[in-house]
Coordinates of C-alpha atoms in Angstrom, one line a residue:
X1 CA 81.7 59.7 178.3
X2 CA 85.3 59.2 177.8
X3 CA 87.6 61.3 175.6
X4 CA 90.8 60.7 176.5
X5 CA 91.5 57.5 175.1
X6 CA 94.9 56.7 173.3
X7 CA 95.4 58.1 169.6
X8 CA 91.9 59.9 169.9
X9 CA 94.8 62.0 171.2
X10 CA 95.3 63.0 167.6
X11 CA 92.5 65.6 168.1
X12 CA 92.4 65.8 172.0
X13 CA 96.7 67.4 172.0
X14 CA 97.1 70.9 173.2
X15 CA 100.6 70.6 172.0
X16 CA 102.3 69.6 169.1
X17 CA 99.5 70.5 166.6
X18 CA 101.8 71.4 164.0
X19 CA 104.0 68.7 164.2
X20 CA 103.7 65.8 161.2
X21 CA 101.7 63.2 161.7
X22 CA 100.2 60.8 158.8
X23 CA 101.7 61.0 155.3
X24 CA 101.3 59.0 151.9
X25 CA 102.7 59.4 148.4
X26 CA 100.9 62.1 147.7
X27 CA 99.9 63.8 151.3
X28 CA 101.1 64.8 154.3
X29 CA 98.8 66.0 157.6
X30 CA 100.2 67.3 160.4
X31 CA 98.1 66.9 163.9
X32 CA 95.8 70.1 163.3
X33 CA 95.3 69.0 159.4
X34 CA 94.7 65.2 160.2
X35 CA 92.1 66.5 163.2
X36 CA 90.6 69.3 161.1
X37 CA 90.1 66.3 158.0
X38 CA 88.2 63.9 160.6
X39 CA 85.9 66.8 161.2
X40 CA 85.3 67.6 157.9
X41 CA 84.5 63.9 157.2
X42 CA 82.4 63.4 160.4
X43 CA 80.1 66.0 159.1
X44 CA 79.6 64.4 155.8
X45 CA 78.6 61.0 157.3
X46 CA 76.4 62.8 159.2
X47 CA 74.6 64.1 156.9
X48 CA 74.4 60.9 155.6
X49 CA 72.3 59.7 158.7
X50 CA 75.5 58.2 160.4
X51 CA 75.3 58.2 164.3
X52 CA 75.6 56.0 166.9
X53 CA 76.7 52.3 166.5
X54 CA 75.8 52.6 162.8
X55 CA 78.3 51.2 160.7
X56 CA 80.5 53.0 158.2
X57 CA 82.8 50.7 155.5
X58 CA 86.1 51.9 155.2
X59 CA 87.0 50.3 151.5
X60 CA 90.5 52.0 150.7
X61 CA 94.0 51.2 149.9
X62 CA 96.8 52.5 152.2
X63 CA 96.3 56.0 152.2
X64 CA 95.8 59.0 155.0
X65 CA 92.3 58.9 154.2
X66 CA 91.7 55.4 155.4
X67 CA 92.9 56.8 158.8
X68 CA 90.5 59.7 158.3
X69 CA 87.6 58.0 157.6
X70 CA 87.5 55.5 160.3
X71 CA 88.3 58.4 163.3
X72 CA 85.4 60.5 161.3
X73 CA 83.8 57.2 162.4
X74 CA 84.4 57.0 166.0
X75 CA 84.2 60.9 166.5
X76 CA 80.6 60.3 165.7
X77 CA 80.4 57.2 168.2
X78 CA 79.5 54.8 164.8
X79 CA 81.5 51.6 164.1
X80 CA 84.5 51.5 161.3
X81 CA 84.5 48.3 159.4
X82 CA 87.9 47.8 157.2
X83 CA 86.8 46.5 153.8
X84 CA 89.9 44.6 151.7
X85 CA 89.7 46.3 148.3
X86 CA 90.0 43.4 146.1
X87 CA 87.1 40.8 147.8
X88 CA 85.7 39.4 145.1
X89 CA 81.4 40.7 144.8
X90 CA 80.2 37.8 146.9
X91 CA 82.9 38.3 149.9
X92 CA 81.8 42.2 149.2
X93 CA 78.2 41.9 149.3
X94 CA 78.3 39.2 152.3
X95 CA 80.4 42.1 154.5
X96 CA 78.0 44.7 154.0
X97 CA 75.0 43.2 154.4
X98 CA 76.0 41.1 157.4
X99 CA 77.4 44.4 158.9
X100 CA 74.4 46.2 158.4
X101 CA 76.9 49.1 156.6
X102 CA 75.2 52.6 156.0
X103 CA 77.8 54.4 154.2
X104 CA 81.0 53.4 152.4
X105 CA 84.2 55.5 151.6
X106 CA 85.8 53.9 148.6
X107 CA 87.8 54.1 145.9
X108 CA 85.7 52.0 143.4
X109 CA 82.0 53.3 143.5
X110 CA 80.7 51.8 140.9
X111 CA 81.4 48.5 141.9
X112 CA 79.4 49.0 145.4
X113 CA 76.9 50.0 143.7
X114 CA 76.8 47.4 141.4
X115 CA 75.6 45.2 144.5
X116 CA 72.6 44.1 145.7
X117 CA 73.3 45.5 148.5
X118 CA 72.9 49.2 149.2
X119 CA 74.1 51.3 151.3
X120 CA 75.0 54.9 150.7
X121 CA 78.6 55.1 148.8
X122 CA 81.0 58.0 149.5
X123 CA 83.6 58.5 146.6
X124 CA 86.9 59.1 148.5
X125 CA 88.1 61.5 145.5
X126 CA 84.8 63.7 146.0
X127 CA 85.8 64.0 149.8
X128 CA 87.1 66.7 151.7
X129 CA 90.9 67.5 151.3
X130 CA 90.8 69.7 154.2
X131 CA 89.2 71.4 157.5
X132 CA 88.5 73.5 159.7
X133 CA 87.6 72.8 163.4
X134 CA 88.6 69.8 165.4
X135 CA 85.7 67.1 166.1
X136 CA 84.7 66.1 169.8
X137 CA 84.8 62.2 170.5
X138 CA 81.8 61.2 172.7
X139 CA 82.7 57.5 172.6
X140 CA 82.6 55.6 175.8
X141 CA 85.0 52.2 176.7
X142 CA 82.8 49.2 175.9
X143 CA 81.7 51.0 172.4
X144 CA 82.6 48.9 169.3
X145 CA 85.4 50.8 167.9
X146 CA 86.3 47.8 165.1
X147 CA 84.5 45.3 162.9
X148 CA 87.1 43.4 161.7
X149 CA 85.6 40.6 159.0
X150 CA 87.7 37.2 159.2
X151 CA 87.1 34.0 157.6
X152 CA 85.9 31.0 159.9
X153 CA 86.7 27.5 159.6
X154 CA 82.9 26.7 157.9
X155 CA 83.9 29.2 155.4
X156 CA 81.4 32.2 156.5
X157 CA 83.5 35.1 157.3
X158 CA 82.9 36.5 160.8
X159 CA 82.5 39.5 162.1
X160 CA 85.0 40.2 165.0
X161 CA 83.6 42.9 167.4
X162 CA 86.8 45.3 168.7
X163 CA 85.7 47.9 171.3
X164 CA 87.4 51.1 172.1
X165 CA 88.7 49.5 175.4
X166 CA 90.2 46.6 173.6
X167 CA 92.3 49.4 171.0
X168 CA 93.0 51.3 174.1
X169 CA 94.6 48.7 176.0
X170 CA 96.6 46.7 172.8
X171 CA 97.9 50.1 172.2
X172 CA 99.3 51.2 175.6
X173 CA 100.2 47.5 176.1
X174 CA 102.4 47.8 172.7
X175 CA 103.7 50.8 173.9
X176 CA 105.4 49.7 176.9
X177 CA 106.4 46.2 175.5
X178 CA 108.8 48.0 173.1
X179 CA 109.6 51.1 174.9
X180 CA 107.9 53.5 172.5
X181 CA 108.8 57.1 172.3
X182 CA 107.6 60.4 171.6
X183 CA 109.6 60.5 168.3
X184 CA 108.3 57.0 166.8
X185 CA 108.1 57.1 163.3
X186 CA 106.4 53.9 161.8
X187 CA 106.5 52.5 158.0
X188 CA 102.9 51.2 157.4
X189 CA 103.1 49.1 154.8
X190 CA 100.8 45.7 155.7
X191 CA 97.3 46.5 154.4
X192 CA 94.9 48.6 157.1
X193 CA 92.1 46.3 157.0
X194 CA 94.1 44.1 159.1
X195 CA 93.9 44.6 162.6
X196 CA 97.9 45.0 162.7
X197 CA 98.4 47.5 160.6
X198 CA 96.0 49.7 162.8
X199 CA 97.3 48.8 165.8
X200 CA 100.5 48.5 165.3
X201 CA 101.5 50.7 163.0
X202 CA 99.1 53.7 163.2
X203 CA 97.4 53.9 167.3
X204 CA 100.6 52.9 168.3
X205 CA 102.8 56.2 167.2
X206 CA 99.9 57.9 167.6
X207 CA 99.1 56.9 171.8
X208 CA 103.0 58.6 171.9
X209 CA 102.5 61.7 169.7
X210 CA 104.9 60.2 167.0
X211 CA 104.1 59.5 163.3
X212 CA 103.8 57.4 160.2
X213 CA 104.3 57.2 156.7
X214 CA 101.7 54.8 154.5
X215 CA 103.4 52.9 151.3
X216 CA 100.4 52.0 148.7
X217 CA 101.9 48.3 148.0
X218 CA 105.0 46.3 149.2
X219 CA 107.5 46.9 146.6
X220 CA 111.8 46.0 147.6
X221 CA 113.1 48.7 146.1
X222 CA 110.7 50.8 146.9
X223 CA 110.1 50.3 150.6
X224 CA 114.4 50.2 150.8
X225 CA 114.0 53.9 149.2
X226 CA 111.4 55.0 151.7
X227 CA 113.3 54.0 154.8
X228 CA 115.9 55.6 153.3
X229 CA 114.1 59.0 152.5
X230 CA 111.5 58.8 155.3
X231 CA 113.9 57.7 158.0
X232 CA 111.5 55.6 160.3
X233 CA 111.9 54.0 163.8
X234 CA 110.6 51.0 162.9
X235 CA 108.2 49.2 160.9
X236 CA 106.1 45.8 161.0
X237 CA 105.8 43.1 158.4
X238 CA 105.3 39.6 157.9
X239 CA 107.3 37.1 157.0
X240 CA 107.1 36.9 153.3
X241 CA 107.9 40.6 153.0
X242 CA 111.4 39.7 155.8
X243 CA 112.3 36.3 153.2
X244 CA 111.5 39.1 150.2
X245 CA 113.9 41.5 151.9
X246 CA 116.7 39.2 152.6
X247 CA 116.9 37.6 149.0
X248 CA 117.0 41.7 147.6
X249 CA 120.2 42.5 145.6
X250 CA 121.7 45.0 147.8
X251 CA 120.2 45.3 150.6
X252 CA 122.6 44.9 153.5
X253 CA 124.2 47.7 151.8
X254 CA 121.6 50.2 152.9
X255 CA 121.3 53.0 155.5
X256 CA 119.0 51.0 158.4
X257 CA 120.6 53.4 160.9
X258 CA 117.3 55.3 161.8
X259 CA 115.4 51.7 162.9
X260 CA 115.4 50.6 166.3
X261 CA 113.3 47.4 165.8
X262 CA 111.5 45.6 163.2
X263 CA 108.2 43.5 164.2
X264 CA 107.3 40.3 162.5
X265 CA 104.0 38.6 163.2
X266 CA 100.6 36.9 161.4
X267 CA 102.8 33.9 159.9
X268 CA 105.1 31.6 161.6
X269 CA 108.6 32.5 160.6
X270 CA 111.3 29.9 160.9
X271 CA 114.5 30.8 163.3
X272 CA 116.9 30.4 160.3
X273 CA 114.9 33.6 158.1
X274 CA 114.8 35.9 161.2
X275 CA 118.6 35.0 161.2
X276 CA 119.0 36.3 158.1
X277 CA 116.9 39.3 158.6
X278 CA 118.6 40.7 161.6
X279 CA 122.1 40.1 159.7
X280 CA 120.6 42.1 156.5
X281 CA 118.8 45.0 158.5
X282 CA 121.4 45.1 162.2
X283 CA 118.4 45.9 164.5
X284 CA 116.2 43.6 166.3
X285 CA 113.2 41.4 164.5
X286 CA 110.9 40.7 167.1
X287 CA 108.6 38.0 166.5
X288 CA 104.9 38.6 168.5
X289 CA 101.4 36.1 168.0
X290 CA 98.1 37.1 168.0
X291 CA 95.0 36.7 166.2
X292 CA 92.1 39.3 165.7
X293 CA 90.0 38.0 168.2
X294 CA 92.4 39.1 170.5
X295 CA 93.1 42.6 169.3
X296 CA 96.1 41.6 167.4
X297 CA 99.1 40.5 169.5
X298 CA 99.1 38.5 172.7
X299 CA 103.1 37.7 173.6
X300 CA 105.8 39.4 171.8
X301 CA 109.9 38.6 172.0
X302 CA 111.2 41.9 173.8
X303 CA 113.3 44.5 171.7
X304 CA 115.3 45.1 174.7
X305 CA 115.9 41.2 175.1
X306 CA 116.6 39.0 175.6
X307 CA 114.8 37.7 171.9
X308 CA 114.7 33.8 171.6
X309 CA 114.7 33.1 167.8
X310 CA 112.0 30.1 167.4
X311 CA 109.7 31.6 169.9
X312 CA 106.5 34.3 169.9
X313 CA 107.5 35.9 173.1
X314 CA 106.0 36.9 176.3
X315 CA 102.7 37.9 177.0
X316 CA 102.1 41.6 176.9
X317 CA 101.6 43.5 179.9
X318 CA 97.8 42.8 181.1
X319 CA 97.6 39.8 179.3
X320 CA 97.1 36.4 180.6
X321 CA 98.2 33.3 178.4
X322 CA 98.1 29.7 179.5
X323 CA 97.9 26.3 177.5
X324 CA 95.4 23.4 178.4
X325 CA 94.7 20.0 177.6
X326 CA 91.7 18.5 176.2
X327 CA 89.7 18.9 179.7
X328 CA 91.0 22.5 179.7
X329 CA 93.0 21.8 182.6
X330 CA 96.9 23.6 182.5
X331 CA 99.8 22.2 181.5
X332 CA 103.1 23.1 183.5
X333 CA 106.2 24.1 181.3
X334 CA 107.5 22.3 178.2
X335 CA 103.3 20.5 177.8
X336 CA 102.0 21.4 174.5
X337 CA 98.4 22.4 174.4
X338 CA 95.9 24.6 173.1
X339 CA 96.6 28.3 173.9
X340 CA 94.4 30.3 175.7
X341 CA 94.2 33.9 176.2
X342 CA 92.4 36.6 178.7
X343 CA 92.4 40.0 179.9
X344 CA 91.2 42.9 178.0
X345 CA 92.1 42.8 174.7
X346 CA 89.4 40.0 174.3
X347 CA 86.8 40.8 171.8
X348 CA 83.6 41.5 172.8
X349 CA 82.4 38.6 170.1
X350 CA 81.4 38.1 166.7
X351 CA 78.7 40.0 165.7
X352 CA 75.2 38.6 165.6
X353 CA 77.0 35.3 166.6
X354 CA 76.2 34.4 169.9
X355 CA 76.7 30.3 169.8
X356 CA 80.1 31.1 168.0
X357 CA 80.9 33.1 170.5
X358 CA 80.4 31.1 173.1
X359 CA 81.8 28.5 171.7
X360 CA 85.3 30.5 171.5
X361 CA 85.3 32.6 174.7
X362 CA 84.9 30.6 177.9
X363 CA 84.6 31.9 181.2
X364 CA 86.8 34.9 180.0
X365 CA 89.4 32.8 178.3
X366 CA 89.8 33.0 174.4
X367 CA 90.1 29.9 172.6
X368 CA 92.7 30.4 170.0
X369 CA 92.9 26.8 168.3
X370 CA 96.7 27.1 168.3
X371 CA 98.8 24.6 169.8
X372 CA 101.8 26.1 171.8
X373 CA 104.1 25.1 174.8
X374 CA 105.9 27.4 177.5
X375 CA 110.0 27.4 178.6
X376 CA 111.1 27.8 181.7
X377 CA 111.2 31.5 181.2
X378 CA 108.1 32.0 180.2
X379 CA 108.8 32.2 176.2
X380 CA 106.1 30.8 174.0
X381 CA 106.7 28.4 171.4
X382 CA 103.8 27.6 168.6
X383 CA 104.0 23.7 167.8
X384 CA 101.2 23.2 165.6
X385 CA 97.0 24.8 165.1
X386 CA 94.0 22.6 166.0
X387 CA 92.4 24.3 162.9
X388 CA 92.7 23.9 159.1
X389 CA 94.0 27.3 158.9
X390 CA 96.5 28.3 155.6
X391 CA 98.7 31.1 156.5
X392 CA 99.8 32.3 152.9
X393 CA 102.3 35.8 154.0
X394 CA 100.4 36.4 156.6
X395 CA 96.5 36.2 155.4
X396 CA 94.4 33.7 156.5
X397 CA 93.2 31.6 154.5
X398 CA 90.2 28.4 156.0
X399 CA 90.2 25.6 153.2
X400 CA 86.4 25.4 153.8
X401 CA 85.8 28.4 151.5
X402 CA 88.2 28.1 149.0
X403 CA 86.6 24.1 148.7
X404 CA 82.7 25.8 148.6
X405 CA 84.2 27.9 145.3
X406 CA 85.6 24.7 143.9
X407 CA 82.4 23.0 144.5
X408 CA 80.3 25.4 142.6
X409 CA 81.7 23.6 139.3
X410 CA 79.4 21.1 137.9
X411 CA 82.4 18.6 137.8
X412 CA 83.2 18.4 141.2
X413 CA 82.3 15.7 143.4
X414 CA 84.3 16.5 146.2
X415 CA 87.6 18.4 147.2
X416 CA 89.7 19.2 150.0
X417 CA 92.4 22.1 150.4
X418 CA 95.6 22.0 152.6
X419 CA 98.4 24.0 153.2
X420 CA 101.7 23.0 151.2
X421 CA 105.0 24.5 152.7
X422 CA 106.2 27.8 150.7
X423 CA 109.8 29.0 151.1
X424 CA 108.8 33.0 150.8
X425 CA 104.8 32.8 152.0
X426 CA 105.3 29.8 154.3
X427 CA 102.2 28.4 152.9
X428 CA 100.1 28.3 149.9
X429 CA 96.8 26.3 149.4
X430 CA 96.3 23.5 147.6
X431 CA 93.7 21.4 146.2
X432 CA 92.9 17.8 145.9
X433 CA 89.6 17.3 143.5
X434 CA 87.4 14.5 142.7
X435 CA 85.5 14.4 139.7
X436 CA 82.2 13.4 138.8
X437 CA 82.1 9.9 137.4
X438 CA 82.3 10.9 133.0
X439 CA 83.1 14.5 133.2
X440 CA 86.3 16.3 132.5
X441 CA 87.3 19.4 133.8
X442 CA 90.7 21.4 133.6
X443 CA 92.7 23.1 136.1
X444 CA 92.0 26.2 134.6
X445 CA 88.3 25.9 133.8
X446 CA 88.5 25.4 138.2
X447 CA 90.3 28.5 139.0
X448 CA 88.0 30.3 136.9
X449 CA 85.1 29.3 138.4
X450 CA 86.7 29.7 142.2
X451 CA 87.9 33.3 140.9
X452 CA 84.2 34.5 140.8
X453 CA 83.8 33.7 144.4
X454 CA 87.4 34.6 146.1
X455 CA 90.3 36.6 145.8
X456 CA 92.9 35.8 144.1
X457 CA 95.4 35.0 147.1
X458 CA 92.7 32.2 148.0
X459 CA 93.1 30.4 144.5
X460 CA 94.7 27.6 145.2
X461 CA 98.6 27.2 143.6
X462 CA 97.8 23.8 142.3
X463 CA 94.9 21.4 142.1
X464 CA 95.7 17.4 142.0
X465 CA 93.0 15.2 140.5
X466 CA 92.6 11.6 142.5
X467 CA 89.9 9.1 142.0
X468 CA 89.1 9.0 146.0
X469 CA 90.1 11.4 149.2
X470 CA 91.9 10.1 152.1
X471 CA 89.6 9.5 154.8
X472 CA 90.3 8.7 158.1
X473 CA 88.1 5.3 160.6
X474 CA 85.1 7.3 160.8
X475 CA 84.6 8.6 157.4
X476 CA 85.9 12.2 157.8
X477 CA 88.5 13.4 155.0
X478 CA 92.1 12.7 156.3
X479 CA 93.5 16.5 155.6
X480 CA 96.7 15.2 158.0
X481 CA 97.3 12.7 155.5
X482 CA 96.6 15.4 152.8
X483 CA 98.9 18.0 154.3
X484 CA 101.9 15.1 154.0
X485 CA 101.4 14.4 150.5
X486 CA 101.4 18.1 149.8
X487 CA 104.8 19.0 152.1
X488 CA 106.5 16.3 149.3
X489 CA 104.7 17.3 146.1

């Protein structure tokens, strides 16, 4: 068994105990608290029959708790699965029961019970607030640490598999990529059931002994206050929250002194915003790439330099990146093609999925659907993706689902979504509907009917009614064509 992995540090440190380490707007842990919490926790989901590779739900907002629960998790050798608050019941039910969840910590217990599904529901305010003994991690390398639910491009969210070995190496290969120290002190304020936020933002101070402070929400003001107040190293965001930033009154008045870096990934962010951004704030704003198949990030621009505005980076330390044609054959410098990534951050699949997998890991290599090119100094650029992907500030969003809760209306003969450029998200979705021959159907009367089925980020900013979709020789809808008309609209 292995015990000494990265932040399982947190309760492993014979130093330090009483030194800060995870605080929200209303509680602050040191190492021995946070440690003695996860204990505390662990023993309540055992009682609760939770043991090995069972699956515990972690459906909070940002708080220290969400931390707790999910360590509570691996200290018992079970598998944390990071629940967005605010899927609508059908995204909810389709999570846990695909899972297999046994017990979820939430906020909202009436509404998981209020499911078909049942597993047994923990109410995070009836929890432990504190402990007493430190827990002992049993967990071993190649145990699934993370199941990390994405959307894929048919519309049926996947469940990505993330083992302890994958954390372990993102982390320490974080770490060195941005020189991390002892005294990092991160501003979490992307949500923690993204694979970012937990990686970045909370394994990563902790694999160095440092610590972090969780904001509830993005709010300007309010995060300007807290770096003020809180005085953090650095913090990582995505693109809508850098444009949000840059456009606040005020801001390049405040104290950024404390930062050494900023991190901006999940979206593509044009060269002329991180411009901006590094004027406002006077540190670095390094832009990485990733997706959660690959534990997060895969190339990263260097704090130290030299950063290339308009690029993703370099691949991390331990991680092998290439592009390829259509025969999968590499492309030599300045050759756009798909990009490709290996080494051990790759996930160890998608659960209960083994043709998908296949289909997206070959021979060790991770098919990323992205289309990207490489400079002479080994800088990636991203050029276009191969898939129908919306990036809306940095959630994904696959048209396919948002078109299936369109669908559901008697009205609707047939629909597409696209992405339509956004100056602060980068993009929204949009929809193009077709009506039944004799029927009429408002715009409204269609988001309500989608809002049932998906959040409310997926809704779809406007929908166009058209007698007939684009389509292209062979019959398929013409989304290309789609995606034009929208960039003009």
């Amino acid at each position: 068994m292995r015990t000494d992995l990265l932040g399982y540090s947190v309760w492993n440190r014979t130093e330090g105990l009483d030194a800060p380490f995870a605080q929200d707007e209303s509680t602050a842990l040191t190492y021995r608290e946070f440690s003695q919490l996860v204990a505390a926790y662990a023993r309540i989901l055992a009682g609760h029959g939770v043991g090995e590779r069972d699956v515990v739900a972690v459906q909070l907002s940002n708080r220290v708790e969400f931390l707790v629960a999910v360590m509570a998790a691996w200290s018992l050798r079970a598998v944390a699965t990071p629940v967005n608050p605010v899927l609508a019941p059908a995204e909810l039910e389709h999570q846990l029961g695909d899972s297999t969840t046994l017990v979820v910590v939430t906020e909202s217990p009436d509404a998981i019970r209020a499911l078909t599904v049942s597993p047994t529901v923990l109410d995070v305010a009836e929890c432990p607030t504190t402990g007493d003994s430190v827990p002992t991690a049993t967990f071993t390398p190649q145990d699934t640490a993370l199941l990390v639910y994405t959307s894929g491009s048919t519309g049926r969210p996947k469940g990505v598999e993330l083992t302890h070995a994958n954390l372990e190496h993102m982390t320490r290969a974080l770490a060195e990529h941005v020189d991390a120290r002892p005294d990092e002190h991160c501003l979490l304020v992307l949500p923690l059931f993204h694979v970012n936020a937990i990686c970045v933002s909370f394994l990563l101070p902790a694999s160095v002994g440092g610590r972090l402070t969780l904001l509830r929400r993005f709010r300007p003001e309010t995060f300007l206050d807290a770096i003020e107040e809180h005085r953090p190293t650095y913090f990582s965001a995505v693109p809508a929250i850098f444009a949000t930033l840059a456009d606040t009154p005020g801001a390049e008045n405040r104290d950024f002194s404390c930062l050494r870096r900023a991190i901006c990934g999940a979206a593509p962010v044009s060269r002329e915003l991180l411009d901006r951004v590094t004027g406002v704030l006077g540190i670095p704003v390094v832009e990485g790439y990733g997706l959660t198949e690959g534990t997060c990030a895969s190339t990263c621009n260097p704090p130290g330099g030299p950063i290339k505005a308009g690029t993703v980076g370099v691949p991390l330390p331990g991680i092998s990146v290439k592009v390829v044609d259509q025969d999968g054959g590499e492309l030599p410098v300045g050759h756009a093609g798909e990009v490709m990534i290996s080494g051990p951050t790759v996930m160890k699949g998608y659960l209960g999925m083994p043709e998908a997998t296949a289909d997206t890991i070959e021979d060790g290599w991770l098919h990323t659907g992205d289309v990207g090119k490489f400079d002479a100094d080994g800088y990636l650029t991203l050029v276009d993706r191969i898939k129908d992907m919306i990036i809306r500030g940095g959630e994904n969003l696959y048209p396919k689902e948002i078109e299936n809760a369109l669908a559901t209306h008697p009205a609707v003969l047939e629909c597409a979504v696209v992405g339509a450029p956004h100056q602060t998200y980068g993009e929204i979705p949009v929809a193009y509907v077709v009506t039944y021959a004799n029927t009429e159907v408002t715009e409204d009367e269609l988001l309500e009917a989608a809002r049932e089925r998906i959040t409310k980020i997926k809704l779809p900013a406007a929908i166009h009614f058209v007698d007939e979709l684009p389509r292209n020789p062979v019959g398929k809808i013409d989304k290309p064509s789609l995606r034009r008309v929208a960039a003009v609209s």
